[in-house]
Short mmCIF file of C-alpha atoms in Angstrom, two decimals:
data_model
loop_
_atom_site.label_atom_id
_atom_site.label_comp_id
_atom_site.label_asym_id
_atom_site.label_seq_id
_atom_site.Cartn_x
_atom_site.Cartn_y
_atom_site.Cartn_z
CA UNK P 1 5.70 131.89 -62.14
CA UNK P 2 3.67 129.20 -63.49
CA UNK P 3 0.07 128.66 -62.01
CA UNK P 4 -2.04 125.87 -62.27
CA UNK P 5 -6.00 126.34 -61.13
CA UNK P 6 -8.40 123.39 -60.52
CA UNK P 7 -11.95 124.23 -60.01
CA UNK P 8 -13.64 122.76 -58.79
CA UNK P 9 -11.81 123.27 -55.57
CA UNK P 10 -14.43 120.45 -53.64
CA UNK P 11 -16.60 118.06 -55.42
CA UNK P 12 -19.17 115.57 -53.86
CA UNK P 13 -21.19 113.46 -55.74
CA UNK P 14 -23.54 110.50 -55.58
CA UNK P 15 -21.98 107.61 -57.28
CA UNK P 16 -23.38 106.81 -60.45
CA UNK P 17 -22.95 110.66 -61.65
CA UNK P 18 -20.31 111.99 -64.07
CA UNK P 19 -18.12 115.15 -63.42
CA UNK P 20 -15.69 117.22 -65.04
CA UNK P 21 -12.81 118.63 -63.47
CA UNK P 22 -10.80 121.34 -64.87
CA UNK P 23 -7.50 122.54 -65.21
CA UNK P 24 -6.45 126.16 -66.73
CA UNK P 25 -3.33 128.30 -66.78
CA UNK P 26 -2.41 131.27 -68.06
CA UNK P 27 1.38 129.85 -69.50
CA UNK P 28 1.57 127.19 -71.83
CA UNK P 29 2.99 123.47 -71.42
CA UNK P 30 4.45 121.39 -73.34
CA UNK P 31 2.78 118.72 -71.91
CA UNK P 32 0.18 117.60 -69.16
CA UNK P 33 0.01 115.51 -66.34
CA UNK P 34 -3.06 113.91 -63.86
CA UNK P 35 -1.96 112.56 -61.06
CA UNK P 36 -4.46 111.02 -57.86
CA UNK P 37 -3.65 110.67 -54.55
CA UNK P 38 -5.00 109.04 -51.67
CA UNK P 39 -4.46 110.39 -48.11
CA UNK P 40 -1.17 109.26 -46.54
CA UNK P 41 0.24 108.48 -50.02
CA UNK P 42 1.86 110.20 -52.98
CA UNK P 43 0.64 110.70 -56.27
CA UNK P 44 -0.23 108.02 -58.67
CA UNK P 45 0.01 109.27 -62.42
CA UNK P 46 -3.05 108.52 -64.32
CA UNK P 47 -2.11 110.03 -67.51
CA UNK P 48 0.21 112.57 -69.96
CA UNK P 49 -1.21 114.49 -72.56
CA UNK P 50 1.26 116.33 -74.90
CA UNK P 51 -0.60 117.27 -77.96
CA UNK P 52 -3.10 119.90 -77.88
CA UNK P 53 -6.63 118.95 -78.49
CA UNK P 54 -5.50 115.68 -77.59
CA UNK P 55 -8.15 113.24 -76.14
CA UNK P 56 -6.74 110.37 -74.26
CA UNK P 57 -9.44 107.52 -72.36
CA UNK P 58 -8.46 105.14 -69.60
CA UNK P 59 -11.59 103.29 -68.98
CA UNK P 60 -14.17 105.99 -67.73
CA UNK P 61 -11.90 108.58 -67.31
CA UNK P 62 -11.44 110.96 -70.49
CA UNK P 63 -8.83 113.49 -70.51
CA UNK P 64 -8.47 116.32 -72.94
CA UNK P 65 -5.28 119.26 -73.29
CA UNK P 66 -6.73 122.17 -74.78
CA UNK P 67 -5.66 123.30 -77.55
CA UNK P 68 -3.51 126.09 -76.72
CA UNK P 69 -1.53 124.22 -74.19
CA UNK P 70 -3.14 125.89 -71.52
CA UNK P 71 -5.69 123.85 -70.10
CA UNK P 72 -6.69 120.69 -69.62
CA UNK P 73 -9.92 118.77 -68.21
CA UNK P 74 -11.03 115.28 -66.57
CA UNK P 75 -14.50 113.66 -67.22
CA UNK P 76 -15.29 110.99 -64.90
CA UNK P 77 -18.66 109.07 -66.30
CA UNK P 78 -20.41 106.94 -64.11
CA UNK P 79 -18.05 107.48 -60.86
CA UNK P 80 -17.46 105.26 -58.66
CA UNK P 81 -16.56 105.30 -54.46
CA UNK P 82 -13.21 104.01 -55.83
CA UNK P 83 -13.26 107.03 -57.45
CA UNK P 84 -12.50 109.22 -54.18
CA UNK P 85 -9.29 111.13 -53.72
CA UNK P 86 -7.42 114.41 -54.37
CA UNK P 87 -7.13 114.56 -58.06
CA UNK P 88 -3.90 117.18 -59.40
CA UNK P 89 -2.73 118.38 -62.87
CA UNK P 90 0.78 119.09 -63.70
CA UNK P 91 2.64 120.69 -66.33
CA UNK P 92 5.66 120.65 -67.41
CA UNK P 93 7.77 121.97 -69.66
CA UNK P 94 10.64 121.20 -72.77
CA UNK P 95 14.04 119.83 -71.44
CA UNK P 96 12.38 120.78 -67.88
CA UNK P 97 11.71 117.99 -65.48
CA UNK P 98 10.42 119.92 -62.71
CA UNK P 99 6.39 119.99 -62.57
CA UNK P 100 3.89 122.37 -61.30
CA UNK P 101 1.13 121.27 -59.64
CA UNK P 102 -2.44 122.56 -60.06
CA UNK P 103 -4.16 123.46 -56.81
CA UNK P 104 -6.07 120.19 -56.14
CA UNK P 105 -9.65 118.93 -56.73
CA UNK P 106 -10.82 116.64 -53.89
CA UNK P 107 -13.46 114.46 -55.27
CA UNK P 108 -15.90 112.32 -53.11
CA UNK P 109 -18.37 109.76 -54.64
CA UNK P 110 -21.03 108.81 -51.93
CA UNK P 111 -21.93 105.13 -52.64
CA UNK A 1 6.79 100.27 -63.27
CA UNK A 2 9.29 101.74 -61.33
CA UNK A 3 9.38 102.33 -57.68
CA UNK A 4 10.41 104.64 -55.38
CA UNK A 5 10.40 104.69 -51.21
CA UNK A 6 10.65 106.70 -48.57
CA UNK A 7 11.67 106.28 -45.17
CA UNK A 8 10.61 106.88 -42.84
CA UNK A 9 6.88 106.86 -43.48
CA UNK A 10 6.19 108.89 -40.16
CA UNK A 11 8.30 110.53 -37.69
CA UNK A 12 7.68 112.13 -34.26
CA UNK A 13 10.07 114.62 -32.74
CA UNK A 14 10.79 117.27 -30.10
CA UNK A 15 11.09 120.73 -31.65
CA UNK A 16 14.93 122.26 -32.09
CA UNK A 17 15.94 118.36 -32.86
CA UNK A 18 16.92 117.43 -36.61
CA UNK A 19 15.63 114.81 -39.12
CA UNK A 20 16.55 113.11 -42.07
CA UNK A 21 13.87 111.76 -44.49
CA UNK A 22 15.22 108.75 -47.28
CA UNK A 23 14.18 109.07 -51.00
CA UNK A 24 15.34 105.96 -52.92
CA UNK A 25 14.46 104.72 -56.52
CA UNK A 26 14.47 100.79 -56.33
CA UNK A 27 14.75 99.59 -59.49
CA UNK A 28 16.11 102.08 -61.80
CA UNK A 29 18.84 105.10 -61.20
CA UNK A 30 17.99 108.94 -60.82
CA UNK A 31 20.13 111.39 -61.19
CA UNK A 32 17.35 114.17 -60.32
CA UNK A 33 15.12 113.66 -57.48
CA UNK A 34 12.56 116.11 -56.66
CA UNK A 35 11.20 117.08 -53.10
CA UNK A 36 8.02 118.56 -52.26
CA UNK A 37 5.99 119.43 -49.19
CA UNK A 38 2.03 119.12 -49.13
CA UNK A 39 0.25 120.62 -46.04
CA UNK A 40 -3.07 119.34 -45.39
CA UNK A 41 -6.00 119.54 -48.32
CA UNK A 42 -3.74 121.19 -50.54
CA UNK A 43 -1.61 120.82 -53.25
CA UNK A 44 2.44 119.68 -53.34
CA UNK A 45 4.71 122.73 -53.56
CA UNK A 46 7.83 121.63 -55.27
CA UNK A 47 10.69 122.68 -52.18
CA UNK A 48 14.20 121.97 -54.46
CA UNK A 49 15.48 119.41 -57.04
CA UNK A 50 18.28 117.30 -56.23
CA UNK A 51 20.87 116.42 -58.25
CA UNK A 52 23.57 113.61 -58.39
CA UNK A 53 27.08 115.15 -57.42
CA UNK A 54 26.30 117.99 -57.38
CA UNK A 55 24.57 120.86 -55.44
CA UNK A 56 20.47 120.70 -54.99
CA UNK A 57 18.21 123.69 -56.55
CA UNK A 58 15.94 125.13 -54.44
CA UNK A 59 12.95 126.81 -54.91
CA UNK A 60 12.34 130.56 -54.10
CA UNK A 61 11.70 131.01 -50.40
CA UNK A 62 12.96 127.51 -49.19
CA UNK A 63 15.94 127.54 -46.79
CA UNK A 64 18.76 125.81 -47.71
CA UNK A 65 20.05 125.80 -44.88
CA UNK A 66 17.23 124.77 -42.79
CA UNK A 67 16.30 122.05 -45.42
CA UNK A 68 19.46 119.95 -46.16
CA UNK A 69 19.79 117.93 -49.48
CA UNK A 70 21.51 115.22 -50.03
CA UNK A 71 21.75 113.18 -53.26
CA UNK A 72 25.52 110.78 -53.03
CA UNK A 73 24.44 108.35 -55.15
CA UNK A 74 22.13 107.63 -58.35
CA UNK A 75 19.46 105.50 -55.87
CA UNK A 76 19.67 107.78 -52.89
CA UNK A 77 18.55 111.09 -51.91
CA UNK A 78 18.15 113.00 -48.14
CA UNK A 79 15.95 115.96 -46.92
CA UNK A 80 17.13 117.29 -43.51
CA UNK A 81 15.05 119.28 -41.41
CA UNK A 82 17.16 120.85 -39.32
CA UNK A 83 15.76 122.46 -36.12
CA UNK A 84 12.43 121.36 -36.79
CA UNK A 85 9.21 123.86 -35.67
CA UNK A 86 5.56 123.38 -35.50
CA UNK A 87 5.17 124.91 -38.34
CA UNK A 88 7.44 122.66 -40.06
CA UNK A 89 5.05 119.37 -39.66
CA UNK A 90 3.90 118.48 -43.32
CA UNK A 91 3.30 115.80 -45.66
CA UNK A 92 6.98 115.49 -47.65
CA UNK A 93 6.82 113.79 -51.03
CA UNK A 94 9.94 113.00 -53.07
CA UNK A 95 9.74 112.11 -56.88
CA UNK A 96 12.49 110.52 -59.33
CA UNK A 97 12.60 110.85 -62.91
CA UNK A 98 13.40 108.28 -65.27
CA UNK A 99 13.34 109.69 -68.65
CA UNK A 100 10.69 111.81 -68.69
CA UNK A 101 8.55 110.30 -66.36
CA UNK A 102 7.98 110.62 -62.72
CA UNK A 103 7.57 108.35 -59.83
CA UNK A 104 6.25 109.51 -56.81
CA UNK A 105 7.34 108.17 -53.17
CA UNK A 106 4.14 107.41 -50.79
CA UNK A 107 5.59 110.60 -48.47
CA UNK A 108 6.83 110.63 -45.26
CA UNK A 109 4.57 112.43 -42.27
CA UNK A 110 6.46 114.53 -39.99
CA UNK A 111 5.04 116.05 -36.48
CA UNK A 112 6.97 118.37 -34.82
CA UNK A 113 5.84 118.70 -31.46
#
């Protein structure tokens, strides 16, 4: 069985700040997923990383897959209120479409 | 990008009665739909994979028979509960692929009283 573990587990933050979450496994993927979600609604995919040591930006967020496959992170500069929600990896694998998700990093940005 | 719905977005019910929750992709055809369950501040837990025509997947230590897949058509999956519990009352998600991409439903809330 694949695992997926986010730490950290809780993070609250004053907005202006930057974080890092993080995303490790023991099993490699062939590729990467961050997904956000806001209560009462599903995920929203932010991003898919396949290469490792790939570096990928969307605006202040900066995602990297570790080299190995095996991990992954999420830098957040300069957060934002909008920011807030429960932020999951995912990984998948070759010719698989099924996806395990990471245990969950709930983020809160005080304005 | 694509969409995908669910219906209904919150249910209610008595426990020992049975309910049906709607996946459907609105713009673009499936032919594997995923279901998941997500209990409060924590993660989704993928429950079984549906597929077109044929026979859903499930994951280890999910009851087929208690949770009832449906998928007759390439826009159109269903997840019955049957003889809902307590300790049945989650958060259900559905997903659809198209190509190697996900969309996620906004989930559908179910109580069990």
């Amino acid at each position: 069985t694949q695992l997926l573990e986010q730490s950290p587990q809780f993070l609250s933050i004053q907005e202006g700040e930057n974080l890092t979450v993080y995303c490790n496994s023991s099993s490699v993927f062939s590729s990467l997923q961050w997904y956000r979600q806001e209560p009462g609604e599903g995920p929203v995919l932010l991003v898919t990383v396949v290469t490792g040591g790939e570096v990928k930006k969307l605006k202040r967020l900066t995602f990297q897959f570790g080299d190995a496959r095996k991990d992954s992170s999420l830098h957040i500069t300069a957060a934002q209120p909008g920011d807030t929600g429960l932020y999951l990896c995912a990984g998948a694998n070759f010719g698989n479409e099924k996806l395990t998700f990471g245990t969950g990093t709930r983020l809160t940005i005080i304005p | 990008g694509a969409v995908v719905s669910q219906h209904p977005s919150w249910v209610i019910c008595k426990s020992g009665t049975s309910v049906k929750i709607e996946c459907r992709s609105l713009d673009f055809q499936a032919t594997t739909m995923f279901w998941y369950r997500q209990f409060p501040k924590q993660s989704l837990m993928l429950m079984a994979t549906s597929n077109e025509g044929s026979k859903a997947t499930y994951e280890q230590g999910v009851e087929k028979d208690k949770f009832l897949i449906n998928h007759a058509s390439l826009t159109l999956s269903t997840l019955t509960v049957t003889s809902a519990h307590p300790e049945d009352s989650s958060f259900y998600i559905c997903s659809a692929s198209l190509g190697s991409v996900l969309f996620f439903g906004p989930g559908t809330r179910l109580t069990v009283l």
